[in-house]
Coordinates of C-alpha atoms in Angstrom, one line a residue:
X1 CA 15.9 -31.7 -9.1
X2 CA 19.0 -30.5 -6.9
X3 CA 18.3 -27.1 -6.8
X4 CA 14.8 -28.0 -5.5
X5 CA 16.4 -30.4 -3.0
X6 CA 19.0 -27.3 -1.7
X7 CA 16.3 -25.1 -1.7
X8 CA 15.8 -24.3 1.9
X9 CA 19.4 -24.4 2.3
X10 CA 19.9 -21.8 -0.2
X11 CA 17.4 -19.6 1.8
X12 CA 20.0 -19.1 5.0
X13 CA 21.8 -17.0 2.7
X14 CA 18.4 -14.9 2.2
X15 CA 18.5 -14.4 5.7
X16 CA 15.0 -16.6 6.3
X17 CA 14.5 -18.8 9.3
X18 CA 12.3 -20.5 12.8
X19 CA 8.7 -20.7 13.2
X20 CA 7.4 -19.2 16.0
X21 CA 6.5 -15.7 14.5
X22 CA 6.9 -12.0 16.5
X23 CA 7.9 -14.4 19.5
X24 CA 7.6 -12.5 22.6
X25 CA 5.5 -9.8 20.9
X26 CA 2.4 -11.9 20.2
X27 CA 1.7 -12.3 24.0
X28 CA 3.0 -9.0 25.1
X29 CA 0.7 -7.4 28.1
X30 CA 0.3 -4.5 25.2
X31 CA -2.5 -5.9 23.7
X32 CA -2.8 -4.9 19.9
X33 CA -3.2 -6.7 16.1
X34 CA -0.4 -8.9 16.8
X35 CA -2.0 -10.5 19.5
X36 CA -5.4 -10.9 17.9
X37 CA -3.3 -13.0 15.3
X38 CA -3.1 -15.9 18.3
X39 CA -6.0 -15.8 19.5
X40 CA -8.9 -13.3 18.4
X41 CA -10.7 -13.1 22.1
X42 CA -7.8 -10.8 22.8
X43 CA -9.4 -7.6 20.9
X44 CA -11.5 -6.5 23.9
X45 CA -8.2 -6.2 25.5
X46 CA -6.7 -3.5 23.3
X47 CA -4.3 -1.5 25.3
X48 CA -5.8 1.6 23.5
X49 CA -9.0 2.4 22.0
X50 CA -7.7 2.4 18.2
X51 CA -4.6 0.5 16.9
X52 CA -3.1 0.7 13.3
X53 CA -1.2 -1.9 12.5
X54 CA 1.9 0.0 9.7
X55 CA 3.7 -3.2 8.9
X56 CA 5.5 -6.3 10.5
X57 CA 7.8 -8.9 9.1
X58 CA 8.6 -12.5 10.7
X59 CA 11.1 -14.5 8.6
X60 CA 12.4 -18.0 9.9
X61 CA 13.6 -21.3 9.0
X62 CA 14.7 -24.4 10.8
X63 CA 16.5 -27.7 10.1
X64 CA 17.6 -30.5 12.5
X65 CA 20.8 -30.6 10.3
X66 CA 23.0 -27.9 9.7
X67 CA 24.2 -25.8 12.9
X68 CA 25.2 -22.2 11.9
X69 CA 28.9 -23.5 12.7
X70 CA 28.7 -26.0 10.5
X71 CA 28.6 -23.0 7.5
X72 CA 31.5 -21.2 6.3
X73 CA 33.3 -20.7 2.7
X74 CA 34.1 -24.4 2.1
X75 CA 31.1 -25.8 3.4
X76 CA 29.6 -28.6 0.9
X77 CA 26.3 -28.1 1.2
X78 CA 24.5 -31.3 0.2
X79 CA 27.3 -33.2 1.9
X80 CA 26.1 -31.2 5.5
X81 CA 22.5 -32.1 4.5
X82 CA 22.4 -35.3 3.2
X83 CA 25.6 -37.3 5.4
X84 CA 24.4 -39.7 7.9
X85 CA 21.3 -41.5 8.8
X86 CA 19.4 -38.3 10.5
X87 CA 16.1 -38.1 8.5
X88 CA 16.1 -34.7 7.3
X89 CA 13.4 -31.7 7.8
X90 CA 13.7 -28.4 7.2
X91 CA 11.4 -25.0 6.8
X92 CA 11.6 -21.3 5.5
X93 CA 8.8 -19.2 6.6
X94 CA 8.1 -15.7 6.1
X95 CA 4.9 -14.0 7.2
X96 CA 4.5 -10.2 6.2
X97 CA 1.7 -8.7 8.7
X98 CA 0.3 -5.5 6.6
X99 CA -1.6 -2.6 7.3
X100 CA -4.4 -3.2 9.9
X101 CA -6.6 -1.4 12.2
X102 CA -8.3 -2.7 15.4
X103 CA -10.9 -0.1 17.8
X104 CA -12.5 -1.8 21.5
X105 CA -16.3 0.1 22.3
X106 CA -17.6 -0.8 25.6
X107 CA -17.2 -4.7 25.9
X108 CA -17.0 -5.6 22.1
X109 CA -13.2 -5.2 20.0
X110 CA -13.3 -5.3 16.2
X111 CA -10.4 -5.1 14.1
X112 CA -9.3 -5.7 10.0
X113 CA -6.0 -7.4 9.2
X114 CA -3.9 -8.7 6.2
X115 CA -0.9 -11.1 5.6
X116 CA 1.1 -12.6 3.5
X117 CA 2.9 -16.1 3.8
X118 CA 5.7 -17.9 2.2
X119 CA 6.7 -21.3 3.4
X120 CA 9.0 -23.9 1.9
X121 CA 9.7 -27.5 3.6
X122 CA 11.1 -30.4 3.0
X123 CA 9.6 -33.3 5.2
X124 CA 11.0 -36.6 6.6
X125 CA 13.8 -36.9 3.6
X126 CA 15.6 -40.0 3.6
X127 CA 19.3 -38.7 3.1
X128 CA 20.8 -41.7 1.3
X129 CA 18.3 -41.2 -1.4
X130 CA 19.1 -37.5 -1.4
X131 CA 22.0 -38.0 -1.5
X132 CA 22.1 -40.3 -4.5
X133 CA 20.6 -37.9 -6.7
X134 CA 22.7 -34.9 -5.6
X135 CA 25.7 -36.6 -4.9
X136 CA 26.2 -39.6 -7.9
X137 CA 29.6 -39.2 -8.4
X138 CA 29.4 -40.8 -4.8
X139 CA 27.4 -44.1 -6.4
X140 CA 31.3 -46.2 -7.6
X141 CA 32.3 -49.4 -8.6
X142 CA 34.0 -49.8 -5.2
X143 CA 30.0 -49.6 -3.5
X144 CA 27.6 -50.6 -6.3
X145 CA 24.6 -51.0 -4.8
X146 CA 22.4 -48.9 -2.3
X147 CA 19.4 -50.3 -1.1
X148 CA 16.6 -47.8 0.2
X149 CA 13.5 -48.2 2.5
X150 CA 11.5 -46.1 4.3
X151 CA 7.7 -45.5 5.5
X152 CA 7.4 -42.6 5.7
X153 CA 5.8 -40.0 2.7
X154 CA 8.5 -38.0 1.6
X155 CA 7.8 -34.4 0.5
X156 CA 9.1 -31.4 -1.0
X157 CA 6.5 -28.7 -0.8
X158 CA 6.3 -25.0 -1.8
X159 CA 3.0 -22.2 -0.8
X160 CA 2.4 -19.1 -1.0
X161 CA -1.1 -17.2 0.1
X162 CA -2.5 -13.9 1.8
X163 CA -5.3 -13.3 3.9
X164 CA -7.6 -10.7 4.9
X165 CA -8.7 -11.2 8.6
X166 CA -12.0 -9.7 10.0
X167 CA -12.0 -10.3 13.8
X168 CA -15.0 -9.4 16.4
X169 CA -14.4 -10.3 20.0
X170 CA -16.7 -9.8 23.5
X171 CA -16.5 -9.8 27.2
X172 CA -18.8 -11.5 28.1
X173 CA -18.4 -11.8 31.8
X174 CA -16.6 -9.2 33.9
X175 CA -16.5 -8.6 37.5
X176 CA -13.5 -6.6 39.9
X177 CA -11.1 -10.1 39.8
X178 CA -12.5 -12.1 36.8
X179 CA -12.8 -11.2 33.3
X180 CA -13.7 -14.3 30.1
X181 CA -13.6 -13.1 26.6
X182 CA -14.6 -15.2 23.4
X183 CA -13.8 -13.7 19.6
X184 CA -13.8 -15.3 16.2
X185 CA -11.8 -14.2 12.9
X186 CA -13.5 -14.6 9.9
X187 CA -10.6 -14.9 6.8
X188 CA -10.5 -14.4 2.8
X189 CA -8.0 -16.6 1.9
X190 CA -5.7 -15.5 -1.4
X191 CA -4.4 -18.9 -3.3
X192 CA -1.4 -17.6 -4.4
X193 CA 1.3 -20.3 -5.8
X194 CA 1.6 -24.1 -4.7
X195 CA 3.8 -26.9 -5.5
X196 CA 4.4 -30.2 -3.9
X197 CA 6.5 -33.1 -5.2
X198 CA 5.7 -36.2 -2.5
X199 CA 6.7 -40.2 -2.5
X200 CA 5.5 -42.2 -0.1
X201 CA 7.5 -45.4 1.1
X202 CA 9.9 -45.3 -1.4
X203 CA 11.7 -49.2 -1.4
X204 CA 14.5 -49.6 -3.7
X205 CA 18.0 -49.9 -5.5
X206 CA 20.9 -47.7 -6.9
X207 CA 23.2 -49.1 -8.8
X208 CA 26.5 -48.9 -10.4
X209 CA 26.5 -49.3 -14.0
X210 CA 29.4 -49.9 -15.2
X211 CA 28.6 -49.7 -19.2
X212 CA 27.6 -46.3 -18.7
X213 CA 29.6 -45.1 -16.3
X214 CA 26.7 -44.0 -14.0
X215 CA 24.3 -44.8 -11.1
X216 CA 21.0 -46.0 -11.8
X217 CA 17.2 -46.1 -9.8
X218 CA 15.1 -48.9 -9.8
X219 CA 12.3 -49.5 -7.4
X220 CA 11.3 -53.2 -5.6
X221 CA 8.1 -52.8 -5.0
X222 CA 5.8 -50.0 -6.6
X223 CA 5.4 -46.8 -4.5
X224 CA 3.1 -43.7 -4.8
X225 CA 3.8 -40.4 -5.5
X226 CA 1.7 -37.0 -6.1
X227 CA 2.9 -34.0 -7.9
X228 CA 0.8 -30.9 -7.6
X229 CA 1.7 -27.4 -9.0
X230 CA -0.7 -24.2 -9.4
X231 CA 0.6 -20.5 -10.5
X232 CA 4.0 -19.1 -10.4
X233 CA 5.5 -22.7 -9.2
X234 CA 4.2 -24.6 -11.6
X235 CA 7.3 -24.4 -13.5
X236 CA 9.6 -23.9 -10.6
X237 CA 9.9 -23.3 -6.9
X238 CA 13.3 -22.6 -6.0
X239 CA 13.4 -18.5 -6.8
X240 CA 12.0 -16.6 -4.0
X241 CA 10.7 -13.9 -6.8
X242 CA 8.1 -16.8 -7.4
X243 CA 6.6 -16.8 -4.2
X244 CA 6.6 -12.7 -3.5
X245 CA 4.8 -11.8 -7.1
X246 CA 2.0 -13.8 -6.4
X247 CA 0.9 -13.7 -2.6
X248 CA -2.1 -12.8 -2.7
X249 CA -4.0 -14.2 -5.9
X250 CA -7.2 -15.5 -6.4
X251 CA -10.2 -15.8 -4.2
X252 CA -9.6 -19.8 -2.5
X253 CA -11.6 -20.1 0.3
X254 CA -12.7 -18.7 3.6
X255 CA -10.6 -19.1 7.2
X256 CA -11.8 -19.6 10.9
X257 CA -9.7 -18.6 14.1
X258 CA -11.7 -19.4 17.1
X259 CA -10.7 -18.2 20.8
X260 CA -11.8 -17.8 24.7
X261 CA -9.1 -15.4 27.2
X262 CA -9.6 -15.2 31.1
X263 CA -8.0 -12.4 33.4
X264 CA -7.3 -12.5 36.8
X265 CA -7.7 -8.9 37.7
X266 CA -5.1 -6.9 39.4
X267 CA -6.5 -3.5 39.5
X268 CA -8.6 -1.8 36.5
X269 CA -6.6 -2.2 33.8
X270 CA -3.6 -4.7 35.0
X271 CA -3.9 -8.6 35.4
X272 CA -2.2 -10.9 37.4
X273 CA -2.9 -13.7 34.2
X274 CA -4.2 -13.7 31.3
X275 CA -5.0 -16.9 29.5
X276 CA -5.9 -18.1 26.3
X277 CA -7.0 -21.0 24.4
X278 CA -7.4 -20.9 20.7
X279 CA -7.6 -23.1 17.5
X280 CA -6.5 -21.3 14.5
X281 CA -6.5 -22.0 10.4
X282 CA -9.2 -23.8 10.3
X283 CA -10.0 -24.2 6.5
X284 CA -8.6 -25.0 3.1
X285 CA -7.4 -23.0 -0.2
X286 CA -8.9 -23.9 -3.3
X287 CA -5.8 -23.2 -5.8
X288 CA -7.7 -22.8 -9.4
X289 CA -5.3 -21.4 -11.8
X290 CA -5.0 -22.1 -15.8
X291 CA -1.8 -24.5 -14.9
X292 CA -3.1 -26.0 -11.8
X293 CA -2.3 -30.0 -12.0
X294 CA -2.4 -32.6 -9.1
X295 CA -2.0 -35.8 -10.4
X296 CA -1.4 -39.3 -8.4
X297 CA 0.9 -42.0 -9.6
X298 CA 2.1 -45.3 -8.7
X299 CA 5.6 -46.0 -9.6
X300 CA 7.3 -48.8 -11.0
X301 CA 10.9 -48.5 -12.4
X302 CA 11.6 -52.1 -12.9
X303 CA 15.2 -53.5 -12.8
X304 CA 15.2 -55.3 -16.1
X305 CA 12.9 -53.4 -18.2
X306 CA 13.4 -54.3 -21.9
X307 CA 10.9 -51.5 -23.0
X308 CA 13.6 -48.7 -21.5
X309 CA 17.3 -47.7 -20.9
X310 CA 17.7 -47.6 -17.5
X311 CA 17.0 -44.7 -15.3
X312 CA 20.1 -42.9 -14.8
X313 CA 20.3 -40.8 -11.5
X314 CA 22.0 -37.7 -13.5
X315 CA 18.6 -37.5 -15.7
X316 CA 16.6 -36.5 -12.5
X317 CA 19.4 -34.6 -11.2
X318 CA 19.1 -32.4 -14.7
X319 CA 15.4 -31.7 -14.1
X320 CA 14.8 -28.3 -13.1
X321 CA 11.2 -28.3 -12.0
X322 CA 8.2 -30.7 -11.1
X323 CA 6.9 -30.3 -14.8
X324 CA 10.4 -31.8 -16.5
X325 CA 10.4 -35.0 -13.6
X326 CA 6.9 -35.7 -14.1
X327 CA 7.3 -35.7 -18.1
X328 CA 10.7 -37.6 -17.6
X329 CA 9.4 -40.4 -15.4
X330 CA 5.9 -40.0 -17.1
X331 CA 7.2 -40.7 -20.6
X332 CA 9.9 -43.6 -19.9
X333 CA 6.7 -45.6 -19.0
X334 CA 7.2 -45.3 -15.2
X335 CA 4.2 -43.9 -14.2
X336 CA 0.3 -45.6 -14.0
X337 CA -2.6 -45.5 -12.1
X338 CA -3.3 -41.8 -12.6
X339 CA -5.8 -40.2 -10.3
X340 CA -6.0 -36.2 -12.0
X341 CA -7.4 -33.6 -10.4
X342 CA -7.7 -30.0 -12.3
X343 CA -8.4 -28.0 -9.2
X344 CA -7.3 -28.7 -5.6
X345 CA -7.6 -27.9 -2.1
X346 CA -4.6 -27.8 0.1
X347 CA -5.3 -27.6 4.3
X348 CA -4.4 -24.7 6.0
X349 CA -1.5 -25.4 8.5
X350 CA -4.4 -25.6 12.1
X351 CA -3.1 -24.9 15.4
X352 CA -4.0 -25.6 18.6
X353 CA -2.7 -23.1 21.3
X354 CA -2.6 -22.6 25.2
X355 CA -0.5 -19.1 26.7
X356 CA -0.7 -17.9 30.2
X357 CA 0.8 -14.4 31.3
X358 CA 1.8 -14.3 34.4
X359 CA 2.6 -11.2 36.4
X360 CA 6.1 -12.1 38.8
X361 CA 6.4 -9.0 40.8
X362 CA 5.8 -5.2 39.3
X363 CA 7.0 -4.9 36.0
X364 CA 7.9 -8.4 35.6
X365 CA 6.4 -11.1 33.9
X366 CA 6.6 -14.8 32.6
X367 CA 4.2 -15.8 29.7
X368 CA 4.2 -19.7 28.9
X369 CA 2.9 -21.1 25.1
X370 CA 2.3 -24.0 23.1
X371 CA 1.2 -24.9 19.9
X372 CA 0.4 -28.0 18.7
X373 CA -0.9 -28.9 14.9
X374 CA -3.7 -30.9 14.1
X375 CA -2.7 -31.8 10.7
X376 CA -0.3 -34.4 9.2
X377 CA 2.6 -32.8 7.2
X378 CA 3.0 -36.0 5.8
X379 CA 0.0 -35.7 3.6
X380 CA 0.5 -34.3 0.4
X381 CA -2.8 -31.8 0.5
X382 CA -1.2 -30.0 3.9
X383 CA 0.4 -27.1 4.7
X384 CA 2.9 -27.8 7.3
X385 CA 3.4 -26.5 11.0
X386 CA 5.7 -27.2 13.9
X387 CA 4.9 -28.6 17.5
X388 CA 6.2 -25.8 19.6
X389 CA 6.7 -24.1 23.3
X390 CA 8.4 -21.2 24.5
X391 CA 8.9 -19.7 28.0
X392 CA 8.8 -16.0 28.0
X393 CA 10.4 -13.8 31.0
X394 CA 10.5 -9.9 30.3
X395 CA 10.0 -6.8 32.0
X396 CA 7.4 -4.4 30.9
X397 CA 8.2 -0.8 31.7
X398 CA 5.2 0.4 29.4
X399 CA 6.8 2.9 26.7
X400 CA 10.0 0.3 26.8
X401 CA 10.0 -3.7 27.2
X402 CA 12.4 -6.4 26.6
X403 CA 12.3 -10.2 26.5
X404 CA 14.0 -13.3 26.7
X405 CA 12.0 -16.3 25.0
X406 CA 12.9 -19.6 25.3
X407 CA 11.4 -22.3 22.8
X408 CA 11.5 -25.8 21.4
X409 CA 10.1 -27.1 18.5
X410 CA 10.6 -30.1 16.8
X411 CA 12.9 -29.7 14.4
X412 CA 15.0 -27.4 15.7
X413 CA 15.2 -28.1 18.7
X414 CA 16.3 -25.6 21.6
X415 CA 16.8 -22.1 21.6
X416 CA 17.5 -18.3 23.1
X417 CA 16.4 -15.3 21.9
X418 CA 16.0 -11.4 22.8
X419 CA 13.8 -8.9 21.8
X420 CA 12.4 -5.3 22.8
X421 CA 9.6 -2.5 22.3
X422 CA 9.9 0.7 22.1
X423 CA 6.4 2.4 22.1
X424 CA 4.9 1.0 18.7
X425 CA 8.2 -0.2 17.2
X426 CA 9.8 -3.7 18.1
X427 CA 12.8 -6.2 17.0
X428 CA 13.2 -9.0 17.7
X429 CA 14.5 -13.0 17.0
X430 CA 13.5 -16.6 19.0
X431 CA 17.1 -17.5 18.2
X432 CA 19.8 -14.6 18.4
X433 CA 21.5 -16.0 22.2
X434 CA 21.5 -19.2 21.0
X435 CA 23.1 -18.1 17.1
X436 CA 25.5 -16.8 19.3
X437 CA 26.7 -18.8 22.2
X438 CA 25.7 -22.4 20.3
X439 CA 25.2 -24.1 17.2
X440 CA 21.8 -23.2 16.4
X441 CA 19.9 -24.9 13.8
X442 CA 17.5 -21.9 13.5
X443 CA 18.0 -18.0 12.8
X444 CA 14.8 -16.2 12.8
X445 CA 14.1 -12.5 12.7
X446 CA 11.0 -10.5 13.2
X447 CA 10.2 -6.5 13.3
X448 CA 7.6 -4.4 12.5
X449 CA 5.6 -0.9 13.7
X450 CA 2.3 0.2 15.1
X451 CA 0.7 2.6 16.3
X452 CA -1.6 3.3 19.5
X453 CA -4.0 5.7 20.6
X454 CA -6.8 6.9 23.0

């Protein structure tokens, strides 16, 4: 159970982070895959006739936690996470944009596109119960009792999926200032792996025992809790190698992304803004694999229970997967009130999303964006997402272009980053000024290749 609850810390040192993906790139004035991704009434505004999308790779995480100062060779890392009263939340994220091709013909845009996405969190986790477990050499004679309350649904939760994206888009009116657009993206959804370990309003006691020289969990009032496990992570979810073998796995459903752009013309093929609305991951994956289990408890670890030893904290800290806690708590008697389910759905992680890119002077423009979810990532069957917005200023010289975004999510918090273009490669990260300059609690990268033509 530790290593699952360091998991996402472990990933800084796999160089994951954020989760605003290919900021700055995504609402670039060179129209291509990218920006179909965010909203799919961009196609008719391909900067070129044909597009082929080579590869791209966005990897972030976030905390509110851990700054990158706060890191070095004698950090403790469960003492950073779990010290104080701060709830904690915290995300990995990697989406791998693969090979793609996108073509406009008079005023209709098509294009095919594939991804991959990895995504760990851990949501709203009360640290003195973390800390318990992790920590229970911390549990003495000297403070024998720690009470616990919270009501919130605690969750660690694990995915992994791919998708194939088929995207038609239209211009549908056009005049020499106006132009509105309206396109749809039609997805395969690929239930790769899925694990999620969640306890909702967890009220209750550790305590000190002396006669076995250890700290022990009982709960006052009885609390429910869902584990959920399907493919690679039904066993585990806190080795990477689980989540990249089995992107993309079996056939689980079908995605929507739905979207309308308007341009304010400033010459043929220039704007003065371009807007977009959108509304994307609309959908669910259907995870059907020979180990899939999602199975509903109510928990009760009474104080005095003469049926059972007590439940020691070092028993759950010496579980290494959702399988061994389930069967731990499961056979102690602990557990009742199953609700089992063979197959499951999980919801896709919905966004809503507004941009605007706005032409300054020349070559320079501003783009504004936010996203907002629509889902709770308290609830067990979701996928999570961040609230986000970023301001964008850059300077687009067409072969070269550079930007500066600015964002805030909710987790995270503030931060500066830099990126560029040159032709159909581009590098990038929402958080590089601020890594440098402040104690950033997100490092995020991105890069990729394209290529444009006619």
């Amino acid at each position: 159970m530790k290593k699952i609850l360091i998991f996402s810390v472990i990933l800084i040192a796999c160089k994951t982070s954020a989760q605003d993906h290919f900021a700055g790139v995504t609402t670039s004035s060179r129209v291509g895959i990218l920006n179909v991704g965010i909203n799919p009434a961009e196609i008719p505004n391909l900067s070129k006739k044909f597009e082929i999308n080579i590869t791209g790779m966005s990897m972030n995480f976030s905390n509110n936690i851990i700054g990158i100062n706060d890191l070095n060779s004698d950090s403790n890392i469960e003492d950073l996470l779990f010290t104080g009263d701060r709830i904690v939340n915290a995300g990995a994220d990697i989406e791998y944009s693969g090979p793609g091709v996108a073509m406009k013909w008079k005023k209709w845009g098509f294009g095919i596109s594939s991804k991959g996405h990895i995504k760990f969190d851990v949501v709203d986790v009360d640290p003195k119960f973390a800390n318990a477990i992790v920590n229970t050499n911390e549990i003495t004679e000297n403070d024998p009792t720690l009470f616990i309350k919270n009501d919130y649904n605690q969750r660690m939760t694990g995915v992994s999926w791919g998708e194939i994206g088929f995207s038609a888009g239209r211009t549908f009116f056009e005049n020499k200032k106006h132009q509105f657009n309206a396109g749809i993206t039609l997805k395969l959804l690929f239930a790769g792996s899925y694990a999620n370990f969640g306890i909702d309003k967890f009220e209750g006691n550790v305590k000190f025992d002396v006669d076995n020289n250890s700290a022990a969990l009982t709960t006052t009032v009885p609390v429910n809790v869902n584990f959920a496990y399907s493919g690679n992570l039904a066993d585990r979810f806190t080795d990477v190698s689980d989540y990249t073998s089995s992107v993309f796995g079996k056939l689980g459903g079908v995605g929507t992304d739905l979207g309308i752009n308007y341009q304010l013309k400033d010459g043929e093929k220039k704007y003065k803004i371009n807007a977009g609305m959108s509304i994307r991951n609309i959908g669910s994956l259907k995870f059907k694999d020979s180990n899939n289990s999602s199975n509903s408890y109510t928990l009760n670890i009474p104080e005095n229970d003469p049926l059972n030893d007590p439940l020691f904290l070092n028993e759950i800290n010496n579980t290494e997967s959702l399988v061994e806690l389930e069967s731990l708590l499961d056979d102690r008697g602990y557990l009742s009130s199953k609700k089992s389910n063979k197959d499951f759905r999980v919801n896709l992680p919905t966004l809503f999303t507004m941009y605007g890119d706005f032409k300054l002077y020349h070559k320079f423009y501003v783009t504004g964006y936010i996203q907002q979810r629509m889902g709770d990532n308290n609830d067990n069957r979701q996928i999570t997402a961040q609230n986000s917005f970023s301001i964008i200023p850059r300077i687009n010289l067409g072969f070269f272009e550079a930007y500066i975004p600015f964002s805030k999510n909710e987790i995270s918090g503030s931060n500066f980053g830099f990126g560029f273009r040159l032709g159909g490669f581009y590098l990038g990260s929402g958080s590089a000024i601020s890594s440098l300059i402040n104690n950033s609690k997100q490092i995020d990268f991105n890069m990729g290749f394209r290529w444009a033509f006619l």
